[in-house]
Amino acid sequence: MSFITRGFEGRRRSREPSGRIPPGQYATLDFPVLSAGPTPRISREEWRLTLADTTGAERSWSWEEFTALPVTDITVDIHCVTKWTKLDTTWGGVTLEDLLAGVELGEATVVLAHSYDGYTTNVPLADLSGGRAMVAHTYAGEPLEPEHGGPARLLVPHLYFWKSAKWVNRLEMLTHDRPGFWESYGYHNYGDPWREQRYSGD
Ligand SMILES: Nc1nc2c(c(=O)[nH]1)N[C@H]1C(S)=C(S)[C@@H](COP(=O)(O)O)O[C@H]1N2
Ligand SMILES: [Mo]
């Protein structure tokens, strides 16, 4: 009799189909919290989301106005540059398409997202179209927790997760690209996990 050791792996690996895990990533069931600083506590009463177009004109939503906008639910995989991937996360929020409806985009090509903690990140406007991005206020059917960006965060799941600004409060339309926080510290300007664009030069 022999012990069958075929298939033994010293390290437990994900049984997920490898086609869903971008290069260099591993799947996790945890939801790690990654923030550059302390979690800002923003009450729904004081919360506002402001959108500034390229002319400098602004429009803003209170929590009540924002949550009255049409809600879209999505299930997506998220990929952090620190190498964890979390499959099948479910979110509810307002797609950028719904948010930008009626906004004069002019020559804008990029959105610079600003957050309550001072964080910024830049995302091409094209990547926010087609229902691929939202300002999310719900995670797994519950109000988004402060640690994960609540009351609301940007969610751009097809790019590395640093592009998904937590505690977002301002979306600035730009005609010329400008790096955000991590982008100016050497992270890739675009951040496609499938092309492993972790750092500038990748
Ligand atoms: N406002 C803000 N947004 C942020 C960050 C941050 O420090 N501040 N960290 C980014 C990084 S590097 C990652 S990986 C994700 C982590 O999100 P999580 O804590 O919900 O996992 O948020 C991104 N959004
Ligand atoms: Mo990150």
GROMACS .gro file of C-alpha atoms and ligand atoms in nm:
model
  227
    1MET     CA    1   0.000   0.000   0.000
    2SER     CA    2   0.131   0.341  -0.078
    3PHE     CA    3   0.020   0.677   0.033
    4ILE     CA    4  -0.087   0.882  -0.253
    5THR     CA    5   0.085   1.212  -0.229
    6ARG     CA    6   0.006   1.329  -0.575
    7GLY     CA    7  -0.155   1.666  -0.551
    8PHE     CA    8   0.002   1.744  -0.216
    9GLU     CA    9   0.111   2.102  -0.195
   10GLY     CA   10   0.314   2.240   0.090
   11ARG     CA   11   0.123   2.562   0.070
   12ARG     CA   12  -0.252   2.574   0.039
   13ARG     CA   13  -0.349   2.720  -0.288
   14SER     CA   14  -0.670   2.858  -0.414
   15ARG     CA   15  -0.890   2.614  -0.600
   16GLU     CA   16  -1.032   2.896  -0.809
   17PRO     CA   17  -0.996   2.867  -1.183
   18SER     CA   18  -0.659   3.024  -1.255
   19GLY     CA   19  -0.811   3.224  -1.540
   20ARG     CA   20  -0.963   3.462  -1.290
   21ILE     CA   21  -0.645   3.542  -1.099
   22PRO     CA   22  -0.420   3.802  -1.266
   23PRO     CA   23  -0.046   3.729  -1.288
   24GLY     CA   24   0.137   3.747  -0.955
   25GLN     CA   25  -0.185   3.754  -0.750
   26TYR     CA   26  -0.333   3.499  -0.506
   27ALA     CA   27  -0.697   3.463  -0.405
   28THR     CA   28  -0.800   3.543  -0.050
   29LEU     CA   29  -1.126   3.515   0.140
   30ASP     CA   30  -1.027   3.798   0.375
   31PHE     CA   31  -1.099   4.160   0.303
   32PRO     CA   32  -0.779   4.335   0.414
   33VAL     CA   33  -0.793   4.703   0.507
   34LEU     CA   34  -0.525   4.917   0.344
   35SER     CA   35  -0.515   5.288   0.416
   36ALA     CA   36  -0.231   5.537   0.403
   37GLY     CA   37  -0.355   5.702   0.724
   38PRO     CA   38  -0.627   5.683   0.989
   39THR     CA   39  -0.988   5.618   0.891
   40PRO     CA   40  -1.180   5.946   0.862
   41ARG     CA   41  -1.521   5.930   1.030
   42ILE     CA   42  -1.766   6.114   0.807
   43SER     CA   43  -2.127   6.132   0.919
   44ARG     CA   44  -2.395   6.106   0.655
   45GLU     CA   45  -2.513   6.453   0.759
   46GLU     CA   46  -2.182   6.618   0.677
   47TRP     CA   47  -2.098   6.397   0.378
   48ARG     CA   48  -2.097   6.558   0.034
   49LEU     CA   49  -1.982   6.451  -0.309
   50THR     CA   50  -1.873   6.731  -0.541
   51LEU     CA   51  -1.806   6.709  -0.911
   52ALA     CA   52  -1.598   6.982  -1.073
   53ASP     CA   53  -1.600   7.010  -1.453
   54THR     CA   54  -1.317   7.150  -1.665
   55THR     CA   55  -1.462   7.502  -1.647
   56GLY     CA   56  -1.445   7.486  -1.270
   57ALA     CA   57  -1.824   7.466  -1.241
   58GLU     CA   58  -1.932   7.240  -0.958
   59ARG     CA   59  -2.230   7.037  -0.864
   60SER     CA   60  -2.265   6.850  -0.544
   61TRP     CA   61  -2.486   6.595  -0.376
   62SER     CA   62  -2.583   6.556  -0.015
   63TRP     CA   63  -2.614   6.200   0.117
   64GLU     CA   64  -2.990   6.219   0.070
   65GLU     CA   65  -2.957   6.337  -0.290
   66PHE     CA   66  -2.683   6.087  -0.370
   67THR     CA   67  -2.872   5.788  -0.235
   68ALA     CA   68  -3.181   5.895  -0.432
   69LEU     CA   69  -2.988   5.832  -0.756
   70PRO     CA   70  -3.044   5.498  -0.935
   71VAL     CA   71  -2.864   5.211  -0.762
   72THR     CA   72  -2.673   4.949  -0.957
   73ASP     CA   73  -2.557   4.620  -0.804
   74ILE     CA   74  -2.243   4.453  -0.935
   75THR     CA   75  -2.040   4.141  -0.853
   76VAL     CA   76  -1.673   4.181  -0.939
   77ASP     CA   77  -1.323   4.057  -0.856
   78ILE     CA   78  -1.089   4.307  -0.692
   79HIS     CA   79  -0.710   4.305  -0.717
   80CYS     CA   80  -0.475   4.478  -0.475
   81VAL     CA   81  -0.121   4.562  -0.581
   82THR     CA   82  -0.002   4.393  -0.257
   83LYS     CA   83  -0.103   4.074  -0.443
   84TRP     CA   84  -0.433   3.969  -0.294
   85THR     CA   85  -0.732   3.915  -0.519
   86LYS     CA   86  -1.082   3.880  -0.380
   87LEU     CA   87  -1.332   3.710  -0.606
   88ASP     CA   88  -1.704   3.777  -0.636
   89THR     CA   89  -1.734   4.086  -0.420
   90THR     CA   90  -2.079   4.243  -0.435
   91TRP     CA   91  -2.134   4.616  -0.431
   92GLY     CA   92  -2.416   4.863  -0.467
   93GLY     CA   93  -2.382   5.223  -0.572
   94VAL     CA   94  -2.422   5.481  -0.842
   95THR     CA   95  -2.239   5.419  -1.169
   96LEU     CA   96  -2.024   5.702  -1.298
   97GLU     CA   97  -2.248   5.707  -1.603
   98ASP     CA   98  -2.550   5.784  -1.389
   99LEU     CA   99  -2.353   6.033  -1.184
  100LEU     CA  100  -2.214   6.214  -1.489
  101ALA     CA  101  -2.543   6.224  -1.676
  102GLY     CA  102  -2.598   6.583  -1.782
  103VAL     CA  103  -2.250   6.696  -1.675
  104GLU     CA  104  -2.061   6.904  -1.932
  105LEU     CA  105  -1.749   6.693  -1.989
  106GLY     CA  106  -1.599   6.920  -2.256
  107GLU     CA  107  -1.238   6.826  -2.321
  108ALA     CA  108  -1.203   6.621  -2.003
  109THR     CA  109  -1.000   6.300  -2.040
  110VAL     CA  110  -0.918   6.210  -1.682
  111VAL     CA  111  -1.086   6.219  -1.344
  112LEU     CA  112  -0.882   6.300  -1.036
  113ALA     CA  113  -1.064   6.156  -0.735
  114HIS     CA  114  -1.009   6.331  -0.401
  115SER     CA  115  -1.095   6.186  -0.064
  116TYR     CA  116  -1.170   6.306   0.287
  117ASP     CA  117  -0.829   6.183   0.407
  118GLY     CA  118  -0.645   6.387   0.141
  119TYR     CA  119  -0.585   6.084  -0.081
  120THR     CA  120  -0.602   6.130  -0.458
  121THR     CA  121  -0.593   5.898  -0.758
  122ASN     CA  122  -0.628   5.957  -1.132
  123VAL     CA  123  -0.839   5.742  -1.365
  124PRO     CA  124  -0.903   5.794  -1.737
  125LEU     CA  125  -1.260   5.900  -1.803
  126ALA     CA  126  -1.292   5.615  -2.054
  127ASP     CA  127  -1.239   5.365  -1.771
  128LEU     CA  128  -1.532   5.507  -1.581
  129SER     CA  129  -1.778   5.451  -1.866
  130GLY     CA  130  -1.987   5.151  -1.961
  131GLY     CA  131  -2.094   5.077  -1.605
  132ARG     CA  132  -1.740   4.969  -1.516
  133ALA     CA  133  -1.704   5.207  -1.223
  134MET     CA  134  -1.926   5.336  -0.946
  135VAL     CA  135  -1.937   5.536  -0.629
  136ALA     CA  136  -2.026   5.249  -0.398
  137HIS     CA  137  -2.216   5.287  -0.073
  138THR     CA  138  -2.307   4.922  -0.014
  139TYR     CA  139  -2.086   4.616   0.029
  140ALA     CA  140  -2.225   4.261   0.055
  141GLY     CA  141  -2.570   4.406   0.105
  142GLU     CA  142  -2.470   4.626   0.402
  143PRO     CA  143  -2.377   4.993   0.431
  144LEU     CA  144  -2.008   5.026   0.342
  145GLU     CA  145  -1.797   5.021   0.662
  146PRO     CA  146  -1.576   5.321   0.739
  147GLU     CA  147  -1.257   5.109   0.717
  148HIS     CA  148  -1.345   5.016   0.361
  149GLY     CA  149  -1.431   5.370   0.258
  150GLY     CA  150  -1.779   5.434   0.392
  151PRO     CA  151  -1.996   5.629   0.361
  152ALA     CA  152  -1.893   5.591  -0.006
  153ARG     CA  153  -1.591   5.502  -0.216
  154LEU     CA  154  -1.495   5.497  -0.579
  155LEU     CA  155  -1.490   5.144  -0.720
  156VAL     CA  156  -1.291   5.076  -1.039
  157PRO     CA  157  -1.250   4.700  -1.012
  158HIS     CA  158  -1.072   4.639  -1.343
  159LEU     CA  159  -0.773   4.844  -1.220
  160TYR     CA  160  -0.558   4.775  -0.911
  161PHE     CA  161  -0.752   4.859  -0.599
  162TRP     CA  162  -0.551   5.171  -0.511
  163LYS     CA  163  -0.753   5.340  -0.789
  164SER     CA  164  -1.070   5.278  -0.585
  165ALA     CA  165  -1.053   5.587  -0.364
  166LYS     CA  166  -1.213   5.536  -0.025
  167TRP     CA  167  -1.410   5.821   0.138
  168VAL     CA  168  -1.432   5.994  -0.199
  169ASN     CA  169  -1.567   6.348  -0.183
  170ARG     CA  170  -1.458   6.521  -0.501
  171LEU     CA  171  -1.433   6.417  -0.865
  172GLU     CA  172  -1.227   6.665  -1.061
  173MET     CA  173  -1.246   6.653  -1.441
  174LEU     CA  174  -0.908   6.718  -1.601
  175THR     CA  175  -0.807   6.792  -1.958
  176HIS     CA  176  -0.447   6.694  -1.878
  177ASP     CA  177  -0.350   6.394  -1.670
  178ARG     CA  178  -0.214   6.449  -1.322
  179PRO     CA  179  -0.078   6.173  -1.096
  180GLY     CA  180  -0.255   6.102  -0.769
  181PHE     CA  181  -0.100   5.998  -0.437
  182TRP     CA  182   0.045   5.654  -0.515
  183GLU     CA  183   0.103   5.739  -0.880
  184SER     CA  184   0.339   6.017  -0.772
  185TYR     CA  185   0.523   5.770  -0.543
  186GLY     CA  186   0.613   5.540  -0.831
  187TYR     CA  187   0.304   5.330  -0.877
  188HIS     CA  188   0.194   5.276  -1.235
  189ASN     CA  189  -0.011   5.557  -1.381
  190TYR     CA  190  -0.279   5.322  -1.518
  191GLY     CA  191  -0.258   5.001  -1.309
  192ASP     CA  192  -0.400   4.718  -1.519
  193PRO     CA  193  -0.369   4.397  -1.307
  194TRP     CA  194  -0.383   4.174  -1.616
  195ARG     CA  195  -0.073   4.348  -1.756
  196GLU     CA  196   0.083   4.358  -1.408
  197GLN     CA  197   0.124   4.733  -1.419
  198ARG     CA  198   0.229   4.770  -1.055
  199TYR     CA  199   0.502   5.033  -1.075
  200SER     CA  200   0.591   5.299  -1.327
  201GLY     CA  201   0.792   5.131  -1.600
  202ASP     CA  202   0.605   4.797  -1.571
  203LIG     N1  203  -0.894   5.762   0.053
  203LIG     C1  204  -0.815   5.653   0.040
  203LIG     N2  205  -0.849   5.562  -0.052
  203LIG     C2  206  -0.774   5.451  -0.068
  203LIG     C3  207  -0.656   5.432   0.008
  203LIG     C4  208  -0.623   5.531   0.105
  203LIG     O1  209  -0.522   5.523   0.177
  203LIG     N3  210  -0.706   5.641   0.117
  203LIG     N4  211  -0.580   5.319  -0.014
  203LIG     C5  212  -0.593   5.254  -0.144
  203LIG     C6  213  -0.529   5.125  -0.152
  203LIG     S1  214  -0.361   5.125  -0.170
  203LIG     C7  215  -0.602   5.010  -0.155
  203LIG     S2  216  -0.527   4.861  -0.183
  203LIG     C8  217  -0.746   5.010  -0.129
  203LIG     C9  218  -0.776   4.924  -0.009
  203LIG     O2  219  -0.914   4.918   0.013
  203LIG     P1  220  -0.968   4.835   0.136
  203LIG     O3  221  -0.904   4.892   0.260
  203LIG     O4  222  -1.116   4.847   0.134
  203LIG     O5  223  -0.923   4.692   0.114
  203LIG     O6  224  -0.798   5.138  -0.107
  203LIG    C10  225  -0.739   5.239  -0.185
  203LIG     N5  226  -0.812   5.361  -0.162
  204MO      MO  227  -0.301   4.906  -0.223
   0.00000   0.00000   0.00000
